[in-house]
Short mmCIF file of C-alpha atoms in Angstrom, two decimals:
data_model
loop_
_atom_site.label_atom_id
_atom_site.label_comp_id
_atom_site.label_asym_id
_atom_site.label_seq_id
_atom_site.Cartn_x
_atom_site.Cartn_y
_atom_site.Cartn_z
CA UNK A 1 -21.49 -9.13 10.67
CA UNK A 2 -19.43 -6.20 9.38
CA UNK A 3 -17.22 -4.43 11.94
CA UNK A 4 -16.65 -0.73 11.17
CA UNK A 5 -13.61 0.97 12.64
CA UNK A 6 -12.42 4.56 12.31
CA UNK A 7 -8.73 5.48 12.07
CA UNK A 8 -7.47 9.05 12.44
CA UNK A 9 -3.93 9.42 11.11
CA UNK A 10 -2.17 12.76 11.61
CA UNK A 11 1.03 13.30 9.64
CA UNK A 12 3.47 16.16 9.35
CA UNK A 13 1.88 17.41 6.11
CA UNK A 14 -1.69 16.12 6.22
CA UNK A 15 -4.32 14.45 8.34
CA UNK A 16 -6.71 11.71 7.23
CA UNK A 17 -9.74 9.92 8.58
CA UNK A 18 -10.36 6.39 7.33
CA UNK A 19 -13.38 4.13 7.65
CA UNK A 20 -12.57 0.44 7.72
CA UNK A 21 -15.11 -2.32 7.15
CA UNK A 22 -14.10 -5.84 8.17
CA UNK A 23 -16.21 -8.67 6.74
CA UNK A 24 -14.37 -11.60 8.30
CA UNK A 25 -12.15 -12.22 5.28
CA UNK A 26 -11.23 -8.77 3.97
CA UNK A 27 -10.61 -5.30 5.38
CA UNK A 28 -11.90 -2.53 3.13
CA UNK A 29 -10.34 0.85 3.94
CA UNK A 30 -11.56 4.12 2.48
CA UNK A 31 -10.57 7.71 3.17
CA UNK A 32 -13.59 9.76 4.22
CA UNK A 33 -11.88 13.03 5.12
CA UNK A 34 -8.48 14.68 4.67
CA UNK A 35 -6.90 18.05 5.35
CA UNK A 36 -3.56 19.78 5.08
CA UNK A 37 -1.46 20.07 8.22
CA UNK A 38 1.35 22.58 8.19
CA UNK A 39 3.28 24.26 10.96
CA UNK A 40 3.19 28.05 11.27
CA UNK A 41 6.15 30.24 12.24
CA UNK A 42 5.60 33.01 14.79
CA UNK A 43 8.64 34.95 16.01
CA UNK A 44 11.00 32.13 14.97
CA UNK A 45 8.89 29.48 16.73
CA UNK A 46 6.91 26.76 14.95
CA UNK A 47 3.39 25.74 15.98
CA UNK A 48 0.72 23.26 14.95
CA UNK A 49 -2.85 24.50 14.69
CA UNK A 50 -4.24 21.97 17.17
CA UNK A 51 -7.67 23.63 17.14
CA UNK A 52 -7.97 23.11 13.39
CA UNK A 53 -6.68 19.55 13.75
CA UNK A 54 -9.36 18.85 16.38
CA UNK A 55 -12.04 20.43 14.21
CA UNK A 56 -11.03 18.23 11.28
CA UNK A 57 -11.04 15.17 13.54
CA UNK A 58 -14.67 15.91 14.47
CA UNK A 59 -15.60 16.51 10.84
CA UNK A 60 -14.06 13.18 9.88
CA UNK A 61 -15.82 11.37 12.73
CA UNK A 62 -19.15 12.82 11.65
CA UNK A 63 -18.63 11.86 8.01
CA UNK A 64 -17.58 8.32 8.95
CA UNK A 65 -20.58 7.91 11.23
CA UNK A 66 -22.98 9.04 8.53
CA UNK A 67 -21.34 6.82 5.90
CA UNK A 68 -21.50 3.77 8.19
CA UNK A 69 -25.11 4.41 9.11
CA UNK A 70 -24.11 5.23 12.67
CA UNK A 71 -22.52 1.79 13.14
CA UNK A 72 -18.94 2.56 14.20
CA UNK A 73 -17.57 -0.09 16.56
CA UNK A 74 -14.57 1.96 17.71
CA UNK A 75 -11.99 4.58 16.75
CA UNK A 76 -8.21 4.81 17.09
CA UNK A 77 -5.92 7.84 16.76
CA UNK A 78 -2.25 7.99 15.75
CA UNK A 79 0.23 10.71 14.80
CA UNK A 80 3.88 11.64 14.52
CA UNK A 81 5.73 11.44 17.81
CA UNK A 82 7.21 13.98 20.25
CA UNK A 83 4.75 16.89 20.21
CA UNK A 84 2.50 17.65 23.16
CA UNK A 85 0.07 19.99 24.86
CA UNK A 86 -0.66 20.90 28.49
CA UNK A 87 -4.10 20.71 30.09
CA UNK A 88 -5.53 21.82 33.43
CA UNK A 89 -7.70 19.69 35.72
CA UNK A 90 -10.76 20.55 33.61
CA UNK A 91 -9.07 19.35 30.43
CA UNK A 92 -8.63 22.84 29.01
CA UNK A 93 -5.65 23.49 26.75
CA UNK A 94 -3.10 25.73 28.49
CA UNK A 95 -0.69 26.59 25.68
CA UNK A 96 -0.15 26.30 21.92
CA UNK A 97 1.33 23.07 20.58
CA UNK A 98 4.87 23.52 19.27
CA UNK A 99 6.15 21.60 16.23
CA UNK A 100 9.05 19.21 16.80
CA UNK A 101 11.04 21.18 14.19
CA UNK A 102 10.93 24.25 16.43
CA UNK A 103 14.43 25.58 17.06
CA UNK A 104 14.16 25.98 20.83
CA UNK A 105 15.75 22.61 21.63
CA UNK A 106 18.73 23.43 19.40
CA UNK A 107 19.15 26.86 21.00
CA UNK A 108 19.55 25.26 24.43
CA UNK A 109 21.39 22.14 23.27
CA UNK A 110 24.55 22.84 25.29
CA UNK A 111 22.66 23.48 28.54
CA UNK A 112 20.46 20.38 28.03
CA UNK A 113 23.46 18.15 27.32
CA UNK A 114 25.25 19.65 30.31
CA UNK A 115 22.54 18.36 32.65
CA UNK A 116 22.79 14.80 31.31
CA UNK A 117 25.15 13.91 28.43
CA UNK A 118 23.65 12.27 25.32
CA UNK A 119 25.40 8.87 25.79
CA UNK A 120 23.83 8.54 29.24
CA UNK A 121 20.39 9.58 27.98
CA UNK A 122 20.63 6.94 25.27
CA UNK A 123 21.69 4.26 27.74
CA UNK A 124 18.77 5.11 30.04
CA UNK A 125 16.08 5.53 27.38
CA UNK A 126 17.33 3.57 24.37
CA UNK A 127 16.10 6.40 22.12
CA UNK A 128 17.85 8.26 19.36
CA UNK A 129 19.61 11.49 20.25
CA UNK A 130 17.67 14.17 18.37
CA UNK A 131 16.57 17.79 18.88
CA UNK A 132 13.00 16.72 18.07
CA UNK A 133 12.59 14.48 21.13
CA UNK A 134 9.90 15.35 23.68
CA UNK A 135 12.45 15.53 26.49
CA UNK A 136 14.51 18.07 24.56
CA UNK A 137 11.55 20.40 24.15
CA UNK A 138 10.47 20.09 27.78
CA UNK A 139 14.05 20.79 28.89
CA UNK A 140 14.22 23.78 26.52
CA UNK A 141 11.06 25.15 28.09
CA UNK A 142 12.71 25.05 31.51
CA UNK A 143 15.79 26.80 30.11
CA UNK A 144 13.71 29.54 28.47
CA UNK A 145 11.74 30.49 31.57
CA UNK A 146 8.64 28.36 30.97
CA UNK A 147 9.18 25.94 33.83
CA UNK A 148 5.96 27.22 35.40
CA UNK A 149 3.99 25.12 32.90
CA UNK A 150 5.92 21.99 33.84
CA UNK A 151 5.34 22.65 37.52
CA UNK A 152 1.70 23.79 37.41
CA UNK A 153 -0.06 22.06 34.51
CA UNK A 154 -2.25 19.10 35.36
CA UNK A 155 -0.99 16.85 32.54
CA UNK A 156 1.24 16.90 29.51
CA UNK A 157 -0.28 14.79 26.75
CA UNK A 158 1.30 13.72 23.47
CA UNK A 159 -0.78 14.77 20.47
CA UNK A 160 -2.93 11.64 19.93
CA UNK A 161 -3.65 11.38 23.65
CA UNK A 162 -4.40 15.11 23.79
CA UNK A 163 -7.04 14.64 21.10
CA UNK A 164 -8.37 11.53 22.85
CA UNK A 165 -8.74 13.57 26.03
CA UNK A 166 -10.68 16.20 24.11
CA UNK A 167 -13.22 13.65 22.84
CA UNK A 168 -13.42 11.22 25.81
CA UNK A 169 -12.28 13.21 28.86
CA UNK A 170 -9.74 10.48 29.70
CA UNK A 171 -6.04 11.34 30.14
CA UNK A 172 -3.67 8.47 29.30
CA UNK A 173 -0.28 8.05 27.65
CA UNK A 174 -0.08 5.26 25.11
CA UNK A 175 2.98 3.00 25.29
CA UNK A 176 4.41 3.15 21.75
CA UNK A 177 4.39 6.94 21.51
CA UNK A 178 5.55 7.33 25.13
CA UNK A 179 8.49 5.01 24.46
CA UNK A 180 10.06 7.46 21.98
CA UNK A 181 9.83 10.52 24.26
CA UNK A 182 13.34 9.95 25.70
CA UNK A 183 11.63 9.67 29.10
CA UNK A 184 10.64 5.98 29.10
CA UNK A 185 12.50 3.17 30.88
CA UNK A 186 12.36 -0.13 28.97
CA UNK A 187 13.92 -1.99 31.89
CA UNK A 188 11.35 -0.89 34.45
CA UNK A 189 8.49 -0.54 31.96
CA UNK A 190 7.48 2.93 33.07
CA UNK A 191 8.57 6.55 33.10
CA UNK A 192 12.31 6.94 33.66
CA UNK A 193 12.63 8.59 37.04
CA UNK A 194 16.36 9.26 36.71
CA UNK A 195 15.81 11.33 33.56
CA UNK A 196 12.74 13.08 34.96
CA UNK A 197 14.61 13.98 38.14
CA UNK A 198 17.63 15.34 36.25
CA UNK A 199 15.43 17.69 34.24
CA UNK A 200 13.03 18.50 37.10
CA UNK A 201 9.98 17.15 35.28
CA UNK A 202 7.33 16.07 37.81
CA UNK A 203 6.24 12.47 37.22
CA UNK A 204 2.71 13.58 38.10
CA UNK A 205 2.75 15.71 34.95
CA UNK A 206 2.78 12.53 32.86
CA UNK A 207 -0.34 10.42 32.42
CA UNK A 208 -0.47 6.71 33.26
CA UNK A 209 0.80 4.49 30.45
CA UNK A 210 -1.64 2.18 28.67
CA UNK A 211 -0.84 -0.45 26.04
CA UNK A 212 -2.22 -0.86 22.52
CA UNK A 213 -5.60 -2.53 22.53
CA UNK A 214 -6.85 -0.74 25.66
CA UNK A 215 -10.39 0.63 25.56
CA UNK A 216 -9.84 4.16 26.88
CA UNK A 217 -13.43 5.43 27.04
CA UNK A 218 -16.43 6.42 25.00
CA UNK A 219 -17.03 9.61 23.06
CA UNK A 220 -18.50 12.28 25.34
CA UNK A 221 -22.29 12.32 25.21
CA UNK A 222 -22.50 16.08 24.78
CA UNK A 223 -20.02 15.95 21.91
CA UNK A 224 -21.94 13.15 20.19
CA UNK A 225 -25.18 15.06 20.64
CA UNK A 226 -23.66 18.14 19.00
CA UNK A 227 -22.47 16.02 16.06
CA UNK A 228 -25.78 14.12 15.91
CA UNK A 229 -24.03 10.74 16.02
CA UNK A 230 -24.18 7.72 18.36
CA UNK A 231 -21.36 7.30 20.87
CA UNK A 232 -18.68 4.65 20.38
CA UNK A 233 -15.52 3.61 22.28
CA UNK A 234 -11.99 4.86 21.59
CA UNK A 235 -9.24 2.24 21.56
CA UNK A 236 -5.66 3.13 22.39
CA UNK A 237 -3.95 1.75 19.27
CA UNK A 238 -0.23 1.97 18.45
CA UNK A 239 -0.45 5.76 18.56
CA UNK A 240 3.01 6.41 17.17
CA UNK A 241 2.21 6.33 13.46
CA UNK A 242 5.39 4.40 12.70
CA UNK A 243 4.39 1.66 15.13
CA UNK A 244 1.01 1.34 13.41
CA UNK A 245 2.63 1.37 9.95
CA UNK A 246 5.11 -1.37 10.89
CA UNK A 247 2.28 -3.67 11.96
CA UNK A 248 0.84 -3.62 8.45
CA UNK A 249 4.03 -4.76 6.69
CA UNK A 250 3.02 -8.17 5.27
CA UNK A 251 6.40 -9.71 6.03
CA UNK A 252 7.32 -13.25 6.99
CA UNK A 253 10.52 -13.81 8.94
CA UNK A 254 13.39 -11.37 9.36
CA UNK A 255 13.12 -8.29 7.17
CA UNK A 256 13.83 -4.58 7.09
CA UNK A 257 10.82 -2.26 7.15
CA UNK A 258 10.78 1.32 5.90
CA UNK A 259 7.82 3.46 6.90
CA UNK A 260 8.09 6.01 4.12
CA UNK A 261 6.41 9.35 4.53
CA UNK A 262 7.50 12.77 5.76
CA UNK A 263 10.13 10.77 7.63
CA UNK A 264 11.69 7.51 6.48
CA UNK A 265 11.85 5.19 9.48
CA UNK A 266 14.19 2.34 8.56
CA UNK A 267 14.02 -0.49 11.04
CA UNK A 268 13.36 -4.08 11.97
CA UNK A 269 11.44 -5.94 14.64
CA UNK A 270 13.31 -7.61 17.49
CA UNK A 271 12.15 -9.45 20.59
CA UNK A 272 13.49 -6.91 23.11
CA UNK A 273 15.48 -3.63 23.29
CA UNK A 274 19.10 -3.59 22.19
CA UNK A 275 21.04 -0.72 23.74
CA UNK A 276 24.82 -0.63 23.37
CA UNK A 277 27.74 1.37 21.99
CA UNK A 278 26.69 0.70 18.41
CA UNK A 279 23.10 1.87 18.82
CA UNK A 280 24.55 5.11 20.18
CA UNK A 281 27.21 5.38 17.47
CA UNK A 282 24.67 4.86 14.68
CA UNK A 283 21.95 6.80 16.56
CA UNK A 284 19.52 3.89 16.35
CA UNK A 285 16.36 4.15 18.42
CA UNK A 286 14.58 1.49 20.42
CA UNK A 287 10.84 2.05 20.08
CA UNK A 288 7.98 0.19 21.68
CA UNK A 289 5.66 -1.85 19.50
CA UNK A 290 2.67 -4.11 19.90
CA UNK A 291 3.29 -6.67 22.67
CA UNK A 292 5.12 -9.80 21.66
CA UNK A 293 8.15 -9.83 19.36
CA UNK A 294 7.27 -6.48 17.77
CA UNK A 295 9.75 -4.19 19.52
CA UNK A 296 11.17 -1.87 16.91
CA UNK A 297 14.78 -0.91 16.30
CA UNK A 298 14.68 2.15 14.03
CA UNK A 299 16.97 4.59 12.26
CA UNK A 300 15.26 7.88 11.38
CA UNK A 301 16.08 9.39 7.99
CA UNK A 302 14.79 12.76 6.83
CA UNK A 303 12.59 11.16 4.16
CA UNK A 304 10.05 12.69 1.81
CA UNK A 305 10.06 15.90 3.84
CA UNK A 306 12.84 17.08 1.52
CA UNK A 307 10.66 16.50 -1.56
CA UNK A 308 7.66 18.09 0.15
CA UNK A 309 9.73 21.19 0.79
CA UNK A 310 10.88 21.21 -2.85
CA UNK A 311 7.21 21.04 -3.87
CA UNK A 312 6.39 23.90 -1.52
CA UNK A 313 9.14 26.06 -2.96
CA UNK A 314 8.03 25.37 -6.53
CA UNK A 315 4.40 26.11 -5.63
CA UNK A 316 5.43 29.48 -4.21
CA UNK A 317 6.83 30.23 -7.68
CA UNK A 318 3.53 29.21 -9.33
CA UNK A 319 5.03 25.96 -10.56
CA UNK A 320 3.16 23.19 -8.74
CA UNK A 321 4.25 19.62 -9.47
CA UNK A 322 2.96 16.31 -8.11
CA UNK A 323 5.25 13.62 -6.73
CA UNK A 324 4.74 11.63 -9.94
CA UNK A 325 5.76 14.64 -12.04
CA UNK A 326 8.84 15.19 -9.88
CA UNK A 327 9.72 11.53 -10.35
CA UNK A 328 9.44 11.78 -14.13
CA UNK A 329 11.78 14.77 -14.16
CA UNK A 330 14.23 12.84 -11.98
CA UNK A 331 14.18 9.83 -14.33
CA UNK A 332 15.36 12.08 -17.14
CA UNK A 333 18.31 13.50 -15.19
CA UNK A 334 21.85 12.10 -15.22
CA UNK A 335 22.36 9.42 -12.54
CA UNK A 336 24.84 9.84 -9.67
CA UNK A 337 25.80 13.41 -10.63
CA UNK A 338 25.22 14.73 -7.10
CA UNK A 339 24.54 13.13 -3.73
CA UNK A 340 23.68 14.62 -0.33
CA UNK A 341 23.39 13.23 3.17
CA UNK A 342 19.60 13.52 3.66
CA UNK A 343 20.11 13.80 7.41
CA UNK A 344 22.22 16.94 7.29
CA UNK A 345 20.79 19.34 9.88
CA UNK A 346 20.51 21.98 7.14
CA UNK A 347 17.50 20.08 5.75
CA UNK A 348 15.64 19.81 9.07
CA UNK A 349 13.96 23.22 9.09
CA UNK A 350 11.51 24.41 6.42
CA UNK A 351 12.40 26.99 3.79
CA UNK A 352 13.96 27.09 0.28
CA UNK A 353 15.02 23.44 0.11
CA UNK A 354 16.39 23.58 -3.48
CA UNK A 355 18.83 26.31 -2.46
CA UNK A 356 19.95 24.33 0.61
CA UNK A 357 20.61 21.28 -1.56
CA UNK A 358 22.58 23.36 -4.05
CA UNK A 359 24.68 24.87 -1.27
CA UNK A 360 25.56 21.42 0.11
CA UNK A 361 26.44 20.13 -3.35
CA UNK A 362 28.65 23.16 -3.96
CA UNK A 363 30.53 22.33 -0.74
CA UNK A 364 31.10 18.69 -1.76
CA UNK A 365 31.35 18.87 -5.56
CA UNK A 366 32.24 22.44 -6.42
CA UNK A 367 29.15 22.47 -8.65
CA UNK A 368 25.39 22.35 -8.21
CA UNK A 369 22.36 20.60 -9.69
CA UNK A 370 20.43 23.25 -11.59
CA UNK A 371 17.21 21.79 -12.96
CA UNK A 372 14.37 20.48 -10.82
CA UNK A 373 14.96 16.99 -12.25
CA UNK A 374 18.63 17.06 -11.25
CA UNK A 375 17.78 18.23 -7.73
CA UNK A 376 15.08 15.59 -7.26
CA UNK A 377 17.28 12.80 -8.65
CA UNK A 378 19.97 13.85 -6.20
CA UNK A 379 17.48 13.51 -3.34
CA UNK A 380 16.03 10.15 -4.42
CA UNK A 381 19.40 8.48 -5.07
CA UNK A 382 20.72 9.84 -1.77
CA UNK A 383 17.71 8.46 0.11
CA UNK A 384 18.17 5.03 -1.49
CA UNK A 385 21.84 4.97 -0.51
CA UNK A 386 21.09 6.12 3.04
CA UNK A 387 18.49 3.35 3.32
CA UNK A 388 21.17 0.81 2.40
CA UNK A 389 23.52 2.25 4.99
CA UNK A 390 20.79 2.13 7.67
CA UNK A 391 19.83 -1.47 6.86
CA UNK A 392 23.47 -2.58 7.08
CA UNK A 393 23.83 -0.89 10.48
CA UNK A 394 20.65 -2.60 11.69
CA UNK A 395 21.97 -5.97 10.53
CA UNK A 396 25.16 -5.34 12.49
CA UNK A 397 23.36 -4.39 15.71
CA UNK A 398 20.66 -7.09 15.48
CA UNK A 399 23.17 -9.77 14.52
CA UNK A 400 21.04 -11.08 11.68
CA UNK A 401 20.59 -10.65 7.94
CA UNK A 402 17.59 -8.72 6.65
CA UNK A 403 17.20 -10.18 3.14
CA UNK A 404 14.06 -8.29 2.11
CA UNK A 405 13.03 -4.64 2.46
CA UNK A 406 9.33 -3.85 2.96
CA UNK A 407 8.34 -0.26 2.20
CA UNK A 408 5.01 0.83 3.64
CA UNK A 409 3.22 4.18 3.71
CA UNK A 410 2.79 6.89 1.11
CA UNK A 411 6.34 6.50 -0.19
CA UNK A 412 5.56 2.94 -1.29
CA UNK A 413 3.66 4.49 -4.22
CA UNK A 414 6.85 6.12 -5.55
CA UNK A 415 7.88 3.42 -8.00
CA UNK A 416 11.11 5.15 -8.95
CA UNK A 417 12.28 5.44 -5.32
CA UNK A 418 11.27 1.82 -4.64
CA UNK A 419 13.33 0.63 -7.61
CA UNK A 420 16.29 2.80 -6.59
CA UNK A 421 16.08 1.31 -3.08
CA UNK A 422 16.18 -2.24 -4.47
CA UNK A 423 19.10 -1.32 -6.74
CA UNK A 424 21.11 0.49 -4.07
CA UNK A 425 20.69 -2.25 -1.45
CA UNK A 426 20.81 -5.24 -3.82
CA UNK A 427 17.77 -6.60 -1.99
CA UNK A 428 14.24 -7.25 -3.24
CA UNK A 429 11.74 -4.58 -2.19
CA UNK A 430 8.11 -5.33 -1.36
CA UNK A 431 6.03 -2.12 -1.45
CA UNK A 432 2.65 -1.49 0.17
CA UNK A 433 0.21 -0.87 1.60
CA UNK A 434 0.17 2.88 0.98
CA UNK A 435 -2.31 3.46 3.83
CA UNK A 436 -0.15 1.39 6.15
CA UNK A 437 -0.81 3.41 9.28
CA UNK A 438 -4.59 3.12 8.87
CA UNK A 439 -4.32 -0.65 8.35
CA UNK A 440 -2.13 -1.04 11.46
CA UNK A 441 -4.41 1.23 13.48
CA UNK A 442 -7.49 -0.82 12.52
CA UNK A 443 -5.67 -4.10 13.05
CA UNK A 444 -5.20 -3.31 16.75
CA UNK A 445 -8.84 -2.32 17.06
CA UNK A 446 -9.96 -5.61 15.49
CA UNK A 447 -7.70 -7.55 17.85
CA UNK A 448 -9.18 -5.60 20.78
CA UNK A 449 -12.67 -6.58 19.59
CA UNK A 450 -11.62 -10.25 19.37
CA UNK A 451 -12.04 -10.33 15.59
CA UNK A 452 -8.37 -11.15 14.91
CA UNK A 453 -6.16 -13.54 16.87
CA UNK A 454 -3.04 -11.41 16.59
CA UNK A 455 -0.63 -9.50 14.35
CA UNK A 456 0.25 -12.46 12.13
CA UNK A 457 -3.37 -12.98 11.15
CA UNK A 458 -3.69 -9.22 10.72
CA UNK A 459 -0.72 -9.08 8.34
CA UNK A 460 -2.20 -11.83 6.21
CA UNK A 461 -5.44 -9.84 6.14
CA UNK A 462 -3.51 -6.76 4.95
CA UNK A 463 -1.80 -8.78 2.23
CA UNK A 464 -5.17 -9.95 0.93
CA UNK A 465 -6.78 -6.52 1.24
CA UNK A 466 -4.23 -4.17 -0.34
CA UNK A 467 -2.09 -3.55 -3.41
CA UNK A 468 1.42 -5.01 -2.93
CA UNK A 469 4.21 -4.61 -5.52
CA UNK A 470 7.65 -6.21 -5.77
CA UNK A 471 10.88 -4.76 -7.16
CA UNK A 472 13.97 -6.73 -8.19
CA UNK A 473 17.46 -5.16 -7.86
CA UNK A 474 19.46 -4.28 -10.98
CA UNK A 475 23.12 -3.37 -11.61
CA UNK A 476 24.42 -4.01 -8.06
CA UNK A 477 28.05 -3.60 -9.12
CA UNK A 478 27.43 0.00 -10.28
CA UNK A 479 25.67 0.88 -7.04
CA UNK A 480 28.40 -0.72 -4.92
CA UNK A 481 30.95 1.72 -6.31
CA UNK A 482 28.64 4.71 -5.82
CA UNK A 483 27.83 3.55 -2.28
CA UNK A 484 31.48 3.43 -1.23
CA UNK A 485 31.99 6.96 -2.57
CA UNK A 486 28.83 8.12 -0.77
CA UNK A 487 30.01 6.74 2.58
CA UNK A 488 33.48 8.25 2.20
CA UNK A 489 32.21 11.63 0.99
CA UNK A 490 29.91 12.00 4.00
CA UNK A 491 32.10 10.13 6.50
CA UNK A 492 29.41 7.66 7.49
CA UNK A 493 30.59 5.17 10.14
#
C-alpha cells in the first residue's frame, strides 16, 4: 500500500509544499505548490506576511489532497528557526511576525548582554551567540516597551508550531526548533529557567515541548470542510528545517554536513551536546536532532542569502539572472582576486549587496570587483574557504576527523560551488538531495507510521530515491596558500 505524506517547508526566500509517496522501496517526492516568501520593511522593522504564508499552506494542502485522491496519511511542517507569533486563549494571532533579520535585537544588544553576558548564555543554552536568536528578540521587546505581550499573551509559538496551531488548534513547541531558541536546557531537557528568569519571560508563555514523531492532532473539521478535503493527522517532525535536512544526508560514519540554502549550516552529528570554551570561541551551536546519536553541532554561515540579494539587486535594475547564469559568469572571472568574510555583519541585512561587497573589498584590497562575475566569484570562493574553516573547527571540538563533506539542500545543485568546496577543503564532496528538508520531514512521518525502522533505513531510502553527485578535490596546494591568506586577512581563530 502506498503511504502519502505532505511536507510543508518554509524558507527565508520561498515556501514549498511536497507530496511524498512511499511504496515500500522508494520515496517519490514531488512539489505541488510553491510561493515566494520575502520580509517587508515598515519603519525600519522587518516582518513576515504570516497570513499569506498560512494561505499558501492551505492552498498546498488542498492541491496535495486532490492529487493524492484524498489519501494523505499525515503532514509535517518545518521552517527556519527563531521567529514566532503570539496567540490568545482562542488561538487568535496577537501581533505581526517579525523577521529574524529585524534590527531590534542589535539596537538593544548592550542592554541584553548586560542582563546576562554572552559566555554565560552559551554555557547555559549551548547555542550560538547571534542577534537572530529567539531570546534576543524577546529581550528586545521587553527593552522597547512591549513587555505587555510577554506578560499577557497566552502562548508564544515558533513559526511551524504557530501554523500547526492554526490548522489543528493544538499548541506545542517541537524539540529541534525549541533547542535553538537560546532558551532550552540540554542538561535538564526542558526550558531553561535561569535564562527565562533573567529576562522575565514567563515559562507559561512557552508551550510544552514535544519530540519529532509525535502525532499532534488532526486537521480541524471546519477547516477541512471549507477546503473540501478529508481530515488527516499532523506529525511534529524535525521542525527546524536544518534538522530535517541533516536527516536526509545519505552518509555512513563520521562526516561533515552542509545544509546549503539561504543559510549554510556546516555541522556534524554527535551523540550529545559539547559545550566548552572552544564552542564559544568559534560560536558553534548545539542543536537538537532526532533522538539517538543525531544531536547536531553546527556553525552558521551566511550562505546563499548573499547571492539571493545580488539577484534581487540585479532584478531591480531589469537584469534578472538565474543561479546557473550567475555561476557561469563566476567561472569566467579571475580566481582568488577578492575574498570576503561571508559572516561580516554588513551582509546580514537586505539591500544593495554588490555595493556592500565592493566596500568590504576596498577596505581589504584597496580595489573592488566590478563585474557581476567577479563579485559572484568572490562570494563563492569565500563561502568555500569559510566552509573549510568551519569543518576544521568542528573537527577540533568533536575530536574526530570528518573525511567527507555532504552538501544537502538547494545549494547542492550549484555544481561550481560544490567543486570549489571540494577543492578548498581537499575533501570529497557528496551532493544531494536538493529537496533534503522534504525528505527528512517525510522520513520522520514514515517512522511515526511504523513504515521505517529508523534514520539509517531512511537514509538508505533517500540514497535510492534521489540524485546524488560526487566531487573530487583538485589543486589542494593552491588552495592551501589561499586559505592561509584568507584566515590571516580576516583574523579567523
